[in-house]
């Protein structure tokens, strides 16, 4: 019997849900870990994202611990069945934690204590000397490393030189401006990163409206989306909010 050939289509765009703001809600009422009433539970949030079809769960363990706490990354590590993507600044303390819990992926981000959220991309070009040892140690431990960078050729080139596995292109400027030149920068950086053999991810400020345009950026493998999904979850529930985003991504 003649078998029909199955054509390989492009791999579907994957979604990592950033659940930092589930922890923000918890910290607003229960900053102490030992309250009997503590809620919402991050592992339930992660499980609902996974059940809705997310490919992974993302959290940012910030130096100031404003939302995600050390115990959260331990519990999430134990409970997540897809993959854990740990966003982190390149500091010795946080690096030690990453090497202990061994997330599948680490995304190195810049961190500024006074910012409301991660503002600009990492200076991979200017900070190569500090980044290289951290990337090497994470690689030796079997952790894949992504660098969160602005969509600029020099940053992509630096990420490739540092042998990062992926770049996460900062979509914040486009999300705020909606301008074509910001989108063009993302498209060009994505093409350049792909040509350098880097996996192309994107994140920051992606929502249910701009996803239609964001997903047209070439070579995208993975999006990390947090605030918009968690906000929508207040009205429709987390599982539905994730499923709706996935439907728009496809
Ligand atoms: N990717 C990175 C590297 C981030 O720092 C953040 C914000 O924590 C996100 C993605 C998610 O951004 P947003 O909450 O705007 O969807």
PDB file of C-alpha atoms and ligand atoms in Angstrom:
ATOM      1  CA  UNK A   1       0.000   0.000   0.000  1.00  0.00           C
ATOM      2  CA  UNK A   2       1.317   3.379  -0.961  1.00  0.00           C
ATOM      3  CA  UNK A   3       1.691   5.660   2.027  1.00  0.00           C
ATOM      4  CA  UNK A   4       0.834   9.323   1.595  1.00  0.00           C
ATOM      5  CA  UNK A   5       3.657  11.622   2.590  1.00  0.00           C
ATOM      6  CA  UNK A   6       2.987  13.727   5.645  1.00  0.00           C
ATOM      7  CA  UNK A   7       4.250  17.233   5.043  1.00  0.00           C
ATOM      8  CA  UNK A   8       6.034  18.848   7.982  1.00  0.00           C
ATOM      9  CA  UNK A   9       4.486  22.250   8.569  1.00  0.00           C
ATOM     10  CA  UNK A  10       6.226  24.920  10.628  1.00  0.00           C
ATOM     11  CA  UNK A  11       6.239  24.026  14.346  1.00  0.00           C
ATOM     12  CA  UNK A  12       3.404  25.784  16.185  1.00  0.00           C
ATOM     13  CA  UNK A  13       4.315  28.890  18.119  1.00  0.00           C
ATOM     14  CA  UNK A  14       4.729  27.946  21.794  1.00  0.00           C
ATOM     15  CA  UNK A  15       3.459  29.901  24.767  1.00  0.00           C
ATOM     16  CA  UNK A  16       5.196  30.321  28.099  1.00  0.00           C
ATOM     17  CA  UNK A  17       2.869  31.925  30.614  1.00  0.00           C
ATOM     18  CA  UNK A  18       4.538  34.304  33.035  1.00  0.00           C
ATOM     19  CA  UNK A  19       2.723  33.908  36.361  1.00  0.00           C
ATOM     20  CA  UNK A  20       4.651  36.579  38.318  1.00  0.00           C
ATOM     21  CA  UNK A  21       1.480  38.575  38.812  1.00  0.00           C
ATOM     22  CA  UNK A  22      -0.340  35.684  40.422  1.00  0.00           C
ATOM     23  CA  UNK A  23       2.361  36.041  43.067  1.00  0.00           C
ATOM     24  CA  UNK A  24       1.921  39.839  43.053  1.00  0.00           C
ATOM     25  CA  UNK A  25      -1.692  39.303  44.108  1.00  0.00           C
ATOM     26  CA  UNK A  26      -0.665  36.908  46.871  1.00  0.00           C
ATOM     27  CA  UNK A  27       2.088  39.209  48.173  1.00  0.00           C
ATOM     28  CA  UNK A  28      -0.380  42.115  48.338  1.00  0.00           C
ATOM     29  CA  UNK A  29      -2.181  40.330  51.166  1.00  0.00           C
ATOM     30  CA  UNK A  30       0.149  37.597  52.431  1.00  0.00           C
ATOM     31  CA  UNK A  31       3.779  38.715  52.392  1.00  0.00           C
ATOM     32  CA  UNK A  32       4.509  36.184  55.159  1.00  0.00           C
ATOM     33  CA  UNK A  33       4.684  32.552  54.046  1.00  0.00           C
ATOM     34  CA  UNK A  34       3.073  30.987  57.114  1.00  0.00           C
ATOM     35  CA  UNK A  35      -0.473  32.363  56.981  1.00  0.00           C
ATOM     36  CA  UNK A  36      -3.068  29.583  56.959  1.00  0.00           C
ATOM     37  CA  UNK A  37      -5.158  31.582  54.453  1.00  0.00           C
ATOM     38  CA  UNK A  38      -2.457  32.179  51.884  1.00  0.00           C
ATOM     39  CA  UNK A  39      -3.731  32.417  48.291  1.00  0.00           C
ATOM     40  CA  UNK A  40      -3.645  32.270  45.292  1.00  0.00           C
ATOM     41  CA  UNK A  41      -1.536  29.133  44.921  1.00  0.00           C
ATOM     42  CA  UNK A  42       1.092  29.381  42.183  1.00  0.00           C
ATOM     43  CA  UNK A  43       1.218  25.675  41.495  1.00  0.00           C
ATOM     44  CA  UNK A  44      -2.509  25.630  40.798  1.00  0.00           C
ATOM     45  CA  UNK A  45      -1.981  28.563  38.433  1.00  0.00           C
ATOM     46  CA  UNK A  46       0.852  26.694  36.680  1.00  0.00           C
ATOM     47  CA  UNK A  47      -1.241  23.533  36.370  1.00  0.00           C
ATOM     48  CA  UNK A  48      -4.151  25.466  34.838  1.00  0.00           C
ATOM     49  CA  UNK A  49      -1.797  27.061  32.273  1.00  0.00           C
ATOM     50  CA  UNK A  50      -0.478  23.621  31.378  1.00  0.00           C
ATOM     51  CA  UNK A  51      -3.961  22.131  31.148  1.00  0.00           C
ATOM     52  CA  UNK A  52      -4.932  24.923  28.737  1.00  0.00           C
ATOM     53  CA  UNK A  53      -2.011  24.020  26.458  1.00  0.00           C
ATOM     54  CA  UNK A  54       0.847  26.288  27.518  1.00  0.00           C
ATOM     55  CA  UNK A  55       4.259  24.820  26.689  1.00  0.00           C
ATOM     56  CA  UNK A  56       5.863  26.184  29.791  1.00  0.00           C
ATOM     57  CA  UNK A  57       5.643  28.394  32.837  1.00  0.00           C
ATOM     58  CA  UNK A  58       7.839  31.452  33.315  1.00  0.00           C
ATOM     59  CA  UNK A  59       8.711  33.249  36.523  1.00  0.00           C
ATOM     60  CA  UNK A  60      11.113  36.065  37.334  1.00  0.00           C
ATOM     61  CA  UNK A  61      12.876  35.659  40.664  1.00  0.00           C
ATOM     62  CA  UNK A  62      13.811  39.272  41.249  1.00  0.00           C
ATOM     63  CA  UNK A  63      16.523  40.335  43.661  1.00  0.00           C
ATOM     64  CA  UNK A  64      13.963  42.316  45.667  1.00  0.00           C
ATOM     65  CA  UNK A  65      11.577  39.284  45.751  1.00  0.00           C
ATOM     66  CA  UNK A  66       8.647  41.600  45.073  1.00  0.00           C
ATOM     67  CA  UNK A  67       6.496  38.794  43.677  1.00  0.00           C
ATOM     68  CA  UNK A  68       8.100  35.366  43.164  1.00  0.00           C
ATOM     69  CA  UNK A  69       9.762  33.961  46.299  1.00  0.00           C
ATOM     70  CA  UNK A  70      12.475  31.324  46.650  1.00  0.00           C
ATOM     71  CA  UNK A  71       9.964  28.772  47.932  1.00  0.00           C
ATOM     72  CA  UNK A  72       7.859  29.374  44.792  1.00  0.00           C
ATOM     73  CA  UNK A  73      10.622  28.297  42.449  1.00  0.00           C
ATOM     74  CA  UNK A  74      11.212  25.172  44.521  1.00  0.00           C
ATOM     75  CA  UNK A  75       7.523  24.223  44.510  1.00  0.00           C
ATOM     76  CA  UNK A  76       7.099  25.074  40.843  1.00  0.00           C
ATOM     77  CA  UNK A  77      10.183  23.052  39.941  1.00  0.00           C
ATOM     78  CA  UNK A  78       8.595  20.053  41.648  1.00  0.00           C
ATOM     79  CA  UNK A  79       5.100  20.573  40.226  1.00  0.00           C
ATOM     80  CA  UNK A  80       5.539  21.706  36.628  1.00  0.00           C
ATOM     81  CA  UNK A  81       5.142  18.983  34.004  1.00  0.00           C
ATOM     82  CA  UNK A  82       5.960  21.077  30.915  1.00  0.00           C
ATOM     83  CA  UNK A  83       9.008  23.242  31.469  1.00  0.00           C
ATOM     84  CA  UNK A  84      10.158  25.974  33.773  1.00  0.00           C
ATOM     85  CA  UNK A  85      11.697  29.124  32.342  1.00  0.00           C
ATOM     86  CA  UNK A  86      13.425  31.168  35.036  1.00  0.00           C
ATOM     87  CA  UNK A  87      13.946  34.823  34.239  1.00  0.00           C
ATOM     88  CA  UNK A  88      16.783  36.251  36.280  1.00  0.00           C
ATOM     89  CA  UNK A  89      19.351  38.974  36.605  1.00  0.00           C
ATOM     90  CA  UNK A  90      22.943  37.830  36.397  1.00  0.00           C
ATOM     91  CA  UNK A  91      23.887  37.982  40.087  1.00  0.00           C
ATOM     92  CA  UNK A  92      25.839  35.345  42.047  1.00  0.00           C
ATOM     93  CA  UNK A  93      22.977  34.753  44.485  1.00  0.00           C
ATOM     94  CA  UNK A  94      20.299  34.130  41.860  1.00  0.00           C
ATOM     95  CA  UNK A  95      22.700  32.113  39.706  1.00  0.00           C
ATOM     96  CA  UNK A  96      23.276  29.793  42.690  1.00  0.00           C
ATOM     97  CA  UNK A  97      19.519  29.269  42.980  1.00  0.00           C
ATOM     98  CA  UNK A  98      19.212  28.520  39.265  1.00  0.00           C
ATOM     99  CA  UNK A  99      22.023  25.984  39.477  1.00  0.00           C
ATOM    100  CA  UNK A 100      20.289  24.332  42.421  1.00  0.00           C
ATOM    101  CA  UNK A 101      16.767  24.101  40.999  1.00  0.00           C
ATOM    102  CA  UNK A 102      17.853  23.515  37.374  1.00  0.00           C
ATOM    103  CA  UNK A 103      15.038  25.018  35.301  1.00  0.00           C
ATOM    104  CA  UNK A 104      14.931  23.782  31.712  1.00  0.00           C
ATOM    105  CA  UNK A 105      15.527  27.357  30.532  1.00  0.00           C
ATOM    106  CA  UNK A 106      17.003  30.494  32.008  1.00  0.00           C
ATOM    107  CA  UNK A 107      16.336  33.865  30.436  1.00  0.00           C
ATOM    108  CA  UNK A 108      18.907  36.425  31.542  1.00  0.00           C
ATOM    109  CA  UNK A 109      17.384  39.869  31.947  1.00  0.00           C
ATOM    110  CA  UNK A 110      18.655  43.233  33.159  1.00  0.00           C
ATOM    111  CA  UNK A 111      17.328  44.222  36.555  1.00  0.00           C
ATOM    112  CA  UNK A 112      16.919  47.625  38.056  1.00  0.00           C
ATOM    113  CA  UNK A 113      15.458  47.836  41.555  1.00  0.00           C
ATOM    114  CA  UNK A 114      13.305  50.886  40.861  1.00  0.00           C
ATOM    115  CA  UNK A 115      11.685  49.657  37.644  1.00  0.00           C
ATOM    116  CA  UNK A 116       8.033  48.550  37.657  1.00  0.00           C
ATOM    117  CA  UNK A 117       8.870  45.788  35.195  1.00  0.00           C
ATOM    118  CA  UNK A 118      11.910  44.880  33.091  1.00  0.00           C
ATOM    119  CA  UNK A 119      12.486  48.037  31.084  1.00  0.00           C
ATOM    120  CA  UNK A 120      15.153  47.623  28.439  1.00  0.00           C
ATOM    121  CA  UNK A 121      16.932  44.618  27.044  1.00  0.00           C
ATOM    122  CA  UNK A 122      20.149  43.144  28.360  1.00  0.00           C
ATOM    123  CA  UNK A 123      23.345  44.735  27.081  1.00  0.00           C
ATOM    124  CA  UNK A 124      24.787  41.488  25.747  1.00  0.00           C
ATOM    125  CA  UNK A 125      27.407  43.393  23.774  1.00  0.00           C
ATOM    126  CA  UNK A 126      28.657  45.598  26.629  1.00  0.00           C
ATOM    127  CA  UNK A 127      28.199  42.984  29.361  1.00  0.00           C
ATOM    128  CA  UNK A 128      29.756  39.994  27.614  1.00  0.00           C
ATOM    129  CA  UNK A 129      32.535  39.667  30.171  1.00  0.00           C
ATOM    130  CA  UNK A 130      30.066  39.213  33.045  1.00  0.00           C
ATOM    131  CA  UNK A 131      27.610  37.120  31.053  1.00  0.00           C
ATOM    132  CA  UNK A 132      30.013  34.577  29.652  1.00  0.00           C
ATOM    133  CA  UNK A 133      30.888  32.761  32.922  1.00  0.00           C
ATOM    134  CA  UNK A 134      27.224  32.581  33.940  1.00  0.00           C
ATOM    135  CA  UNK A 135      26.200  31.190  30.546  1.00  0.00           C
ATOM    136  CA  UNK A 136      29.000  28.618  30.712  1.00  0.00           C
ATOM    137  CA  UNK A 137      27.982  27.475  34.192  1.00  0.00           C
ATOM    138  CA  UNK A 138      24.339  27.169  33.201  1.00  0.00           C
ATOM    139  CA  UNK A 139      25.275  25.231  30.062  1.00  0.00           C
ATOM    140  CA  UNK A 140      27.497  22.883  32.075  1.00  0.00           C
ATOM    141  CA  UNK A 141      24.483  22.188  34.298  1.00  0.00           C
ATOM    142  CA  UNK A 142      22.358  21.383  31.226  1.00  0.00           C
ATOM    143  CA  UNK A 143      20.276  24.575  31.358  1.00  0.00           C
ATOM    144  CA  UNK A 144      19.413  26.294  28.090  1.00  0.00           C
ATOM    145  CA  UNK A 145      20.102  30.028  28.087  1.00  0.00           C
ATOM    146  CA  UNK A 146      18.171  32.782  26.420  1.00  0.00           C
ATOM    147  CA  UNK A 147      19.133  36.464  26.475  1.00  0.00           C
ATOM    148  CA  UNK A 148      16.408  39.095  26.675  1.00  0.00           C
ATOM    149  CA  UNK A 149      17.629  41.760  24.277  1.00  0.00           C
ATOM    150  CA  UNK A 150      16.401  44.783  22.396  1.00  0.00           C
ATOM    151  CA  UNK A 151      15.907  44.004  18.700  1.00  0.00           C
ATOM    152  CA  UNK A 152      19.261  45.383  17.556  1.00  0.00           C
ATOM    153  CA  UNK A 153      21.776  43.629  15.292  1.00  0.00           C
ATOM    154  CA  UNK A 154      24.698  44.297  17.673  1.00  0.00           C
ATOM    155  CA  UNK A 155      22.836  42.608  20.529  1.00  0.00           C
ATOM    156  CA  UNK A 156      21.895  39.607  18.394  1.00  0.00           C
ATOM    157  CA  UNK A 157      25.484  39.277  17.267  1.00  0.00           C
ATOM    158  CA  UNK A 158      26.703  39.448  20.867  1.00  0.00           C
ATOM    159  CA  UNK A 159      24.178  36.761  21.915  1.00  0.00           C
ATOM    160  CA  UNK A 160      25.468  34.479  19.156  1.00  0.00           C
ATOM    161  CA  UNK A 161      29.077  35.110  20.189  1.00  0.00           C
ATOM    162  CA  UNK A 162      28.173  34.248  23.767  1.00  0.00           C
ATOM    163  CA  UNK A 163      26.739  30.951  22.481  1.00  0.00           C
ATOM    164  CA  UNK A 164      23.303  31.604  23.917  1.00  0.00           C
ATOM    165  CA  UNK A 165      20.717  29.065  22.769  1.00  0.00           C
ATOM    166  CA  UNK A 166      18.043  31.661  22.177  1.00  0.00           C
ATOM    167  CA  UNK A 167      17.265  35.333  22.227  1.00  0.00           C
ATOM    168  CA  UNK A 168      14.048  36.732  23.600  1.00  0.00           C
ATOM    169  CA  UNK A 169      13.349  39.860  21.600  1.00  0.00           C
ATOM    170  CA  UNK A 170      11.951  42.688  23.711  1.00  0.00           C
ATOM    171  CA  UNK A 171       8.593  43.561  22.168  1.00  0.00           C
ATOM    172  CA  UNK A 172       7.880  46.365  24.654  1.00  0.00           C
ATOM    173  CA  UNK A 173       8.753  49.275  22.345  1.00  0.00           C
ATOM    174  CA  UNK A 174       6.437  47.969  19.627  1.00  0.00           C
ATOM    175  CA  UNK A 175       3.700  47.117  22.153  1.00  0.00           C
ATOM    176  CA  UNK A 176       3.788  50.712  23.417  1.00  0.00           C
ATOM    177  CA  UNK A 177       4.130  52.524  20.098  1.00  0.00           C
ATOM    178  CA  UNK A 178       2.378  50.237  17.592  1.00  0.00           C
ATOM    179  CA  UNK A 179       4.769  51.782  15.059  1.00  0.00           C
ATOM    180  CA  UNK A 180       5.960  50.105  11.893  1.00  0.00           C
ATOM    181  CA  UNK A 181       9.605  51.000  12.469  1.00  0.00           C
ATOM    182  CA  UNK A 182       9.520  49.206  15.826  1.00  0.00           C
ATOM    183  CA  UNK A 183       7.934  46.186  14.156  1.00  0.00           C
ATOM    184  CA  UNK A 184      10.505  46.286  11.367  1.00  0.00           C
ATOM    185  CA  UNK A 185      13.295  46.242  13.939  1.00  0.00           C
ATOM    186  CA  UNK A 186      11.773  43.102  15.471  1.00  0.00           C
ATOM    187  CA  UNK A 187      11.418  41.439  12.058  1.00  0.00           C
ATOM    188  CA  UNK A 188      14.998  42.216  11.095  1.00  0.00           C
ATOM    189  CA  UNK A 189      16.420  41.114  14.423  1.00  0.00           C
ATOM    190  CA  UNK A 190      14.426  37.868  14.208  1.00  0.00           C
ATOM    191  CA  UNK A 191      15.777  37.151  10.736  1.00  0.00           C
ATOM    192  CA  UNK A 192      19.314  37.944  11.820  1.00  0.00           C
ATOM    193  CA  UNK A 193      19.062  35.806  14.975  1.00  0.00           C
ATOM    194  CA  UNK A 194      17.678  32.860  13.019  1.00  0.00           C
ATOM    195  CA  UNK A 195      20.507  33.173  10.492  1.00  0.00           C
ATOM    196  CA  UNK A 196      22.973  33.005  13.404  1.00  0.00           C
ATOM    197  CA  UNK A 197      21.410  29.738  14.574  1.00  0.00           C
ATOM    198  CA  UNK A 198      19.648  31.255  17.582  1.00  0.00           C
ATOM    199  CA  UNK A 199      16.144  30.233  18.624  1.00  0.00           C
ATOM    200  CA  UNK A 200      13.902  33.283  18.374  1.00  0.00           C
ATOM    201  CA  UNK A 201      11.569  34.022  21.281  1.00  0.00           C
ATOM    202  CA  UNK A 202       9.776  37.245  22.092  1.00  0.00           C
ATOM    203  CA  UNK A 203       8.067  38.838  25.031  1.00  0.00           C
ATOM    204  CA  UNK A 204       6.943  41.899  26.942  1.00  0.00           C
ATOM    205  CA  UNK A 205       3.725  43.813  26.513  1.00  0.00           C
ATOM    206  CA  UNK A 206       2.135  41.206  24.241  1.00  0.00           C
ATOM    207  CA  UNK A 207      -1.650  41.212  24.579  1.00  0.00           C
ATOM    208  CA  UNK A 208      -4.848  39.905  22.970  1.00  0.00           C
ATOM    209  CA  UNK A 209      -4.827  42.744  20.402  1.00  0.00           C
ATOM    210  CA  UNK A 210      -1.208  43.048  19.318  1.00  0.00           C
ATOM    211  CA  UNK A 211      -0.672  39.274  19.111  1.00  0.00           C
ATOM    212  CA  UNK A 212      -2.134  39.352  15.570  1.00  0.00           C
ATOM    213  CA  UNK A 213       0.813  41.468  14.428  1.00  0.00           C
ATOM    214  CA  UNK A 214       3.441  40.020  16.780  1.00  0.00           C
ATOM    215  CA  UNK A 215       2.894  36.527  15.397  1.00  0.00           C
ATOM    216  CA  UNK A 216       3.849  37.720  11.910  1.00  0.00           C
ATOM    217  CA  UNK A 217       7.452  38.263  13.076  1.00  0.00           C
ATOM    218  CA  UNK A 218       9.431  35.552  11.259  1.00  0.00           C
ATOM    219  CA  UNK A 219      11.060  32.521  12.891  1.00  0.00           C
ATOM    220  CA  UNK A 220       9.298  32.869  16.237  1.00  0.00           C
ATOM    221  CA  UNK A 221       9.498  29.744  18.389  1.00  0.00           C
ATOM    222  CA  UNK A 222       8.152  30.896  21.716  1.00  0.00           C
ATOM    223  CA  UNK A 223       6.341  33.839  23.281  1.00  0.00           C
ATOM    224  CA  UNK A 224       6.397  34.679  26.976  1.00  0.00           C
ATOM    225  CA  UNK A 225       3.256  36.498  28.023  1.00  0.00           C
ATOM    226  CA  UNK A 226       2.271  37.491  31.534  1.00  0.00           C
ATOM    227  CA  UNK A 227       0.388  40.610  32.482  1.00  0.00           C
ATOM    228  CA  UNK A 228      -2.272  40.496  29.807  1.00  0.00           C
ATOM    229  CA  UNK A 229      -3.129  36.832  30.410  1.00  0.00           C
ATOM    230  CA  UNK A 230      -3.267  37.224  34.192  1.00  0.00           C
ATOM    231  CA  UNK A 231      -5.427  40.354  33.781  1.00  0.00           C
ATOM    232  CA  UNK A 232      -7.865  38.568  31.498  1.00  0.00           C
ATOM    233  CA  UNK A 233      -7.934  35.618  33.877  1.00  0.00           C
ATOM    234  CA  UNK A 234      -9.706  37.849  36.426  1.00  0.00           C
ATOM    235  CA  UNK A 235     -12.738  37.892  34.150  1.00  0.00           C
ATOM    236  CA  UNK A 236     -12.701  34.572  32.318  1.00  0.00           C
ATOM    237  CA  UNK A 237     -10.497  32.352  34.491  1.00  0.00           C
ATOM    238  CA  UNK A 238      -6.883  31.426  33.891  1.00  0.00           C
ATOM    239  CA  UNK A 239      -7.463  28.318  31.827  1.00  0.00           C
ATOM    240  CA  UNK A 240      -9.767  30.158  29.411  1.00  0.00           C
ATOM    241  CA  UNK A 241      -7.431  33.170  29.255  1.00  0.00           C
ATOM    242  CA  UNK A 242      -4.528  30.925  28.243  1.00  0.00           C
ATOM    243  CA  UNK A 243      -6.654  28.951  25.766  1.00  0.00           C
ATOM    244  CA  UNK A 244      -7.878  32.186  24.164  1.00  0.00           C
ATOM    245  CA  UNK A 245      -4.318  33.452  23.734  1.00  0.00           C
ATOM    246  CA  UNK A 246      -3.238  30.137  22.233  1.00  0.00           C
ATOM    247  CA  UNK A 247      -6.138  30.290  19.783  1.00  0.00           C
ATOM    248  CA  UNK A 248      -5.026  33.777  18.684  1.00  0.00           C
ATOM    249  CA  UNK A 249      -1.438  32.591  18.309  1.00  0.00           C
ATOM    250  CA  UNK A 250      -2.441  29.864  15.865  1.00  0.00           C
TER     251      UNK A 250
HETATM  252  N1  LIG B   1       9.708  38.294  29.047  1.00  0.00           N
HETATM  253  C1  LIG B   1      10.532  38.921  29.914  1.00  0.00           C
HETATM  254  C2  LIG B   1      11.997  38.738  29.762  1.00  0.00           C
HETATM  255  C3  LIG B   1      10.017  39.716  30.949  1.00  0.00           C
HETATM  256  O1  LIG B   1      10.850  40.342  31.801  1.00  0.00           O
HETATM  257  C4  LIG B   1       8.612  39.835  31.087  1.00  0.00           C
HETATM  258  C5  LIG B   1       8.053  40.629  32.213  1.00  0.00           C
HETATM  259  O2  LIG B   1       8.342  40.000  33.417  1.00  0.00           O
HETATM  260  C6  LIG B   1       7.804  39.150  30.164  1.00  0.00           C
HETATM  261  C7  LIG B   1       8.380  38.403  29.143  1.00  0.00           C
HETATM  262  C8  LIG B   1       6.315  39.216  30.249  1.00  0.00           C
HETATM  263  O3  LIG B   1       5.899  40.514  29.989  1.00  0.00           O
HETATM  264  P1  LIG B   1       4.381  40.891  30.146  1.00  0.00           P
HETATM  265  O4  LIG B   1       4.021  40.692  31.594  1.00  0.00           O
HETATM  266  O5  LIG B   1       4.311  42.314  29.718  1.00  0.00           O
HETATM  267  O6  LIG B   1       3.591  39.970  29.260  1.00  0.00           O
END
